[in-house]
Coordinates of C-alpha atoms in Angstrom, one line a residue:
M225 CA -45.4 62.0 3.0
R226 CA -45.6 59.1 5.5
V227 CA -48.8 57.1 5.5
P228 CA -50.0 56.4 9.0
G229 CA -49.4 52.7 9.9
S230 CA -47.4 52.1 6.8
D231 CA -44.5 50.7 8.8
L232 CA -46.7 48.1 10.6
D233 CA -45.8 44.6 9.5
L234 CA -49.0 42.6 9.0
R235 CA -47.1 39.4 9.4
L236 CA -46.2 40.4 13.0
V237 CA -49.8 41.4 13.6
G238 CA -50.9 38.0 12.5
Y239 CA -48.4 36.4 14.9
F240 CA -49.8 38.5 17.7
T241 CA -53.4 37.3 17.1
V242 CA -52.3 33.7 17.1
V243 CA -50.4 34.1 20.4
A244 CA -53.4 35.9 21.8
A245 CA -55.7 33.1 20.8
H246 CA -53.6 30.4 22.4
A247 CA -52.3 32.4 25.4
N248 CA -49.1 30.4 25.0
F249 CA -46.0 31.0 22.9
S250 CA -45.2 27.2 22.5
R251 CA -48.7 26.3 21.2
A252 CA -48.8 29.4 18.9
A253 CA -45.3 28.5 17.5
A254 CA -46.5 25.0 16.7
V255 CA -49.6 26.4 14.9
L256 CA -47.5 28.9 12.9
H257 CA -44.8 26.3 12.2
V258 CA -42.0 28.6 13.5
A259 CA -39.5 28.1 16.3
Q260 CA -40.6 29.5 19.7
P261 CA -37.6 31.8 20.1
S262 CA -38.2 33.3 16.7
L263 CA -41.8 33.9 17.5
S264 CA -40.8 35.7 20.7
R265 CA -38.4 37.9 18.8
Q266 CA -41.2 38.8 16.3
I267 CA -43.6 39.8 19.0
Q268 CA -40.9 41.9 20.7
R269 CA -40.3 43.7 17.4
L270 CA -44.0 44.4 17.2
E271 CA -44.0 45.7 20.8
E272 CA -41.0 47.9 20.1
H273 CA -42.7 49.3 17.0
L274 CA -45.9 50.1 19.0
G275 CA -44.1 51.3 22.1
V276 CA -46.2 49.1 24.4
R277 CA -46.0 45.7 26.0
L278 CA -48.6 43.4 24.6
F279 CA -48.1 40.3 26.7
D280 CA -47.2 39.5 30.3
R281 CA -45.1 36.3 30.2
T282 CA -45.8 33.9 33.1
P283 CA -44.8 30.3 33.9
Q284 CA -48.4 29.3 33.1
G285 CA -48.4 31.0 29.7
S286 CA -48.9 34.5 28.2
R287 CA -51.5 37.0 29.3
L288 CA -52.6 40.0 27.3
T289 CA -51.8 43.3 28.9
E290 CA -54.3 46.1 28.9
A291 CA -52.6 47.5 25.8
G292 CA -52.8 44.1 24.2
R293 CA -56.5 43.7 24.9
A294 CA -57.1 47.1 23.4
F295 CA -55.0 46.3 20.3
L296 CA -56.5 42.8 19.6
P297 CA -59.8 43.7 18.0
Q298 CA -58.1 46.4 15.9
A299 CA -55.4 43.9 14.8
Q300 CA -58.1 41.4 13.8
A301 CA -60.0 44.0 11.9
L302 CA -56.8 45.1 10.2
L303 CA -56.0 41.6 9.0
Q304 CA -59.6 41.1 7.8
A305 CA -59.4 44.3 5.8
A306 CA -56.1 43.3 4.3
H307 CA -57.5 40.0 3.3
Q308 CA -60.6 41.6 1.8
A309 CA -58.5 44.1 -0.2
E310 CA -56.5 41.1 -1.6
L311 CA -59.7 39.3 -2.7
T312 CA -61.1 42.5 -4.3
A313 CA -57.8 43.1 -6.2
R314 CA -57.6 39.5 -7.3
D315 CA -61.2 39.3 -8.4
G316 CA -60.7 42.5 -10.4
A317 CA -58.0 40.8 -12.4
T318 CA -59.3 37.3 -12.8
P319 CA -62.0 35.8 -15.0
R320 CA -65.5 36.1 -13.7
E321 CA -66.5 32.6 -14.6
F322 CA -64.6 29.3 -14.0
T323 CA -65.9 25.8 -14.7
I324 CA -64.2 22.7 -13.2
G325 CA -65.0 19.3 -14.7
Y326 CA -64.6 16.0 -13.0
V327 CA -65.2 12.4 -14.0
E328 CA -66.3 9.1 -12.6
D329 CA -66.6 9.1 -8.8
L330 CA -64.0 11.8 -8.0
V331 CA -65.0 14.3 -5.3
I332 CA -63.9 18.0 -5.6
T333 CA -66.4 19.6 -3.2
H334 CA -64.0 20.8 -0.6
A335 CA -61.6 22.5 -2.9
V336 CA -64.4 24.1 -4.9
R337 CA -65.9 25.4 -1.6
R338 CA -62.5 26.9 -0.7
L339 CA -62.2 28.5 -4.2
R340 CA -65.7 30.1 -3.9
H341 CA -64.8 31.5 -0.5
R342 CA -61.6 32.9 -1.9
H343 CA -63.5 34.5 -4.9
P344 CA -67.0 35.3 -3.6
T345 CA -67.9 37.4 -6.7
A346 CA -66.7 34.9 -9.3
R347 CA -69.1 32.4 -10.9
I348 CA -67.5 29.1 -10.2
R349 CA -69.3 26.0 -11.5
T350 CA -68.7 22.2 -11.6
R351 CA -69.7 19.8 -14.3
H352 CA -69.7 16.0 -14.2
L353 CA -68.3 14.6 -17.5
E354 CA -68.1 11.2 -19.1
W355 CA -64.7 9.6 -18.5
N356 CA -63.8 9.8 -22.2
D357 CA -65.1 13.3 -23.0
A358 CA -62.1 14.3 -25.1
H359 CA -63.3 17.7 -26.1
A360 CA -64.5 19.2 -22.9
L361 CA -61.3 21.3 -22.4
T362 CA -60.7 22.1 -26.1
D363 CA -64.3 23.1 -26.6
R364 CA -64.0 25.3 -23.5
R365 CA -67.0 23.7 -21.8
V366 CA -64.7 23.4 -18.8
D367 CA -61.6 25.4 -17.8
A368 CA -60.0 22.5 -15.8
L369 CA -60.6 18.8 -15.4
V370 CA -60.0 16.5 -12.5
A371 CA -59.5 13.0 -13.8
R372 CA -57.4 9.8 -13.4
A373 CA -54.3 9.6 -15.7
P374 CA -53.4 8.4 -18.2
L375 CA -56.3 10.2 -19.9
P376 CA -58.2 8.1 -22.4
F377 CA -57.8 10.8 -25.1
P378 CA -54.8 12.7 -26.5
A379 CA -53.3 15.1 -23.9
D380 CA -50.5 16.6 -26.0
R381 CA -52.0 20.1 -25.6
L382 CA -52.9 19.8 -22.0
R383 CA -50.9 20.5 -18.8
L384 CA -51.3 17.8 -16.1
T385 CA -50.7 18.6 -12.5
E386 CA -50.7 15.6 -10.1
L387 CA -53.1 16.0 -7.1
W388 CA -52.6 12.6 -5.5
T389 CA -52.1 8.9 -6.3
E390 CA -54.1 5.7 -5.6
P391 CA -53.0 2.1 -5.6
R392 CA -54.8 -0.2 -8.0
V393 CA -57.0 -3.2 -7.3
L394 CA -58.4 -6.2 -9.2
V395 CA -62.2 -6.2 -9.3
V396 CA -63.6 -9.8 -9.5
S397 CA -66.7 -11.8 -8.8
T398 CA -67.0 -12.9 -5.1
D399 CA -67.0 -16.5 -6.6
H400 CA -63.8 -15.9 -8.6
R401 CA -60.7 -18.0 -7.8
L402 CA -58.8 -14.9 -6.7
A403 CA -61.5 -13.5 -4.5
G404 CA -60.5 -13.3 -0.8
K405 CA -56.7 -13.3 -1.5
E406 CA -54.6 -10.8 0.4
S407 CA -53.1 -9.5 -2.8
V408 CA -52.2 -10.6 -6.3
T409 CA -49.4 -9.9 -8.8
V410 CA -49.2 -9.6 -12.6
D411 CA -48.2 -13.2 -12.9
D412 CA -51.5 -14.2 -11.2
L413 CA -53.4 -12.5 -14.0
S414 CA -51.8 -14.3 -16.9
E415 CA -55.0 -16.3 -17.7
E416 CA -57.5 -13.6 -16.9
V417 CA -59.6 -11.9 -19.5
L418 CA -59.6 -8.1 -19.5
P419 CA -62.0 -5.7 -21.4
Q420 CA -60.5 -3.5 -24.1
C421 CA -61.7 -0.1 -25.2
P422 CA -61.1 0.5 -28.9
S423 CA -61.8 4.3 -28.6
A424 CA -59.1 5.0 -26.0
V425 CA -55.6 6.0 -26.8
P426 CA -53.0 3.1 -26.6
Q427 CA -51.3 4.6 -23.5
W428 CA -54.6 4.4 -21.5
S429 CA -55.5 0.9 -22.8
D430 CA -52.0 -0.4 -21.9
F431 CA -52.2 1.1 -18.4
A432 CA -55.7 -0.4 -17.8
R433 CA -54.6 -3.9 -19.0
L434 CA -51.1 -3.9 -17.3
E435 CA -49.3 -4.1 -20.7
P436 CA -46.7 -4.8 -21.7
R437 CA -46.4 -7.8 -19.4
P438 CA -43.0 -8.9 -18.0
D439 CA -43.3 -12.2 -20.0
G440 CA -44.2 -10.3 -23.2
V441 CA -47.4 -12.2 -23.6
P442 CA -50.3 -9.8 -24.3
A443 CA -53.4 -9.8 -22.0
R444 CA -56.4 -11.8 -23.1
S445 CA -59.2 -9.6 -24.4
A446 CA -62.8 -9.9 -23.5
P447 CA -65.3 -9.7 -26.3
I448 CA -66.5 -6.2 -26.9
D449 CA -70.1 -6.5 -26.0
Y450 CA -70.5 -3.7 -23.5
E451 CA -71.5 0.0 -23.9
S452 CA -71.1 1.3 -20.4
F453 CA -69.1 0.9 -17.2
E454 CA -72.1 -0.8 -15.7
D455 CA -72.1 -3.3 -18.5
K456 CA -68.4 -4.1 -17.7
L457 CA -69.3 -4.7 -14.0
D458 CA -72.0 -7.1 -15.2
L459 CA -69.3 -9.0 -17.2
V460 CA -67.2 -9.1 -14.1
A461 CA -70.0 -10.4 -11.9
E462 CA -70.7 -13.1 -14.6
E463 CA -67.0 -14.1 -14.4
R464 CA -66.5 -13.4 -18.1
T465 CA -63.8 -10.8 -17.3
V466 CA -61.9 -9.1 -14.5
L467 CA -61.3 -5.4 -14.2
I468 CA -58.4 -3.3 -12.9
L469 CA -59.3 0.0 -11.2
A470 CA -58.0 2.6 -8.8
A471 CA -58.5 1.6 -5.2
G472 CA -60.4 4.8 -4.7
D473 CA -63.0 4.0 -7.3
R474 CA -66.2 3.5 -5.3
R475 CA -68.5 2.3 -8.2
P476 CA -67.9 -1.5 -7.7
Q477 CA -69.3 -1.2 -4.2
L478 CA -72.7 -0.4 -5.7
R479 CA -72.8 -3.7 -7.6
P480 CA -73.6 -6.8 -5.5
G481 CA -71.4 -9.9 -6.0
L482 CA -68.1 -8.0 -6.6
T483 CA -65.0 -7.7 -4.5
T484 CA -61.6 -6.2 -4.9
V485 CA -58.1 -7.6 -4.4
P486 CA -54.9 -5.3 -4.1
I487 CA -52.4 -5.7 -6.9
E488 CA -48.7 -5.6 -5.9
G489 CA -45.8 -4.4 -7.9
I490 CA -47.5 -2.1 -10.3
D491 CA -47.6 1.7 -10.7
P492 CA -50.5 3.6 -8.9
V493 CA -53.1 5.7 -10.6
R494 CA -52.4 9.4 -10.7
V495 CA -55.3 11.8 -10.1
V496 CA -54.5 15.0 -12.0
L497 CA -55.8 18.4 -12.8
A498 CA -55.8 18.9 -16.6
T499 CA -55.8 22.4 -18.1
R500 CA -55.1 23.9 -21.5
S501 CA -51.3 24.3 -21.7
A502 CA -51.4 27.5 -23.7
E503 CA -53.7 29.4 -21.3
A504 CA -52.8 31.1 -18.0
N505 CA -55.7 31.4 -15.6
P506 CA -55.1 32.7 -12.0
L507 CA -58.1 30.7 -10.8
I508 CA -56.3 27.5 -11.7
D509 CA -53.4 28.2 -9.4
D510 CA -55.9 29.2 -6.7
F511 CA -57.8 25.9 -7.2
L512 CA -54.6 24.0 -6.7
H513 CA -53.8 26.0 -3.6
A514 CA -57.3 25.3 -2.3
W515 CA -56.8 21.6 -3.0
S516 CA -53.5 21.5 -1.1
S517 CA -54.6 23.6 1.9
D518 CA -55.4 20.9 4.4
T519 CA -57.8 19.1 2.1
P520 CA -59.5 16.5 4.3
A521 CA -58.9 12.9 3.5
A522 CA -62.6 12.5 2.9
T523 CA -62.4 14.5 -0.3
R524 CA -59.8 12.2 -1.7
A525 CA -61.2 8.9 -3.0
A526 CA -60.7 6.2 -0.4
P527 CA -60.2 2.5 -1.1
P528 CA -63.6 0.7 -1.0
P529 CA -64.1 -1.8 1.8
R530 CA -63.7 -5.4 0.8
P531 CA -66.7 -7.6 1.5

């Protein structure tokens, strides 16, 4: 038995609503990222299926016919119903709770908002974590973690998906000899003292200290007399050490007496989504999709202004 409307292609209906909204095939084709001739053919297919003409083509654009005006609200309702049916089916098969962790100053608000809109009945939470919280994922306090790589703890059982990259900068006192330079290289840092975190994995420590150096000489280590990131910033302000951070890290802005200098010729920082490698969770893929769907630049950490 034939289901009424079963042959109606929702993709063509969607094309129709976009052309109707813009009243112009060229603008609609640009929005849809399709060629204008292809879009015209798709609309013709829809008109042939319905047996009516939906648009009057004019040199000034495209105008809905009487049949097109009658069809438009029904087409919009049809697309909305199909979208709601998709959400209902997806929510029926996905976990009801999902917790996303994030560290330091990273911002995930926009992607989380999109994910909540996509799954209105799921309980989606965020949790700010310490940068070195090694057990948040393995203890299942979070289902995913947005952090800067390399991670300061073992990641052999985690799956890392890159979200974006950030260049790195040198954080120094405003009175430091390198303050105000347009940029520096690794060679400029040969005499500088860098903090070392004994609890971090070697890969993280080497990355944070730009090791191994081209000349093979290890970086000079600052005395371990700090307990927090704020303590490290105090050491930098006192010119007892310098610090290498991602350009998007905003925290040095909050500390008077500090400035940043771009570092040339080194790898950028990768911001990643870390998840448990042995676990499949549909909400993780949807979060990645939400992140990549026109995420505004404001949600991605921006380089701090230099005083």
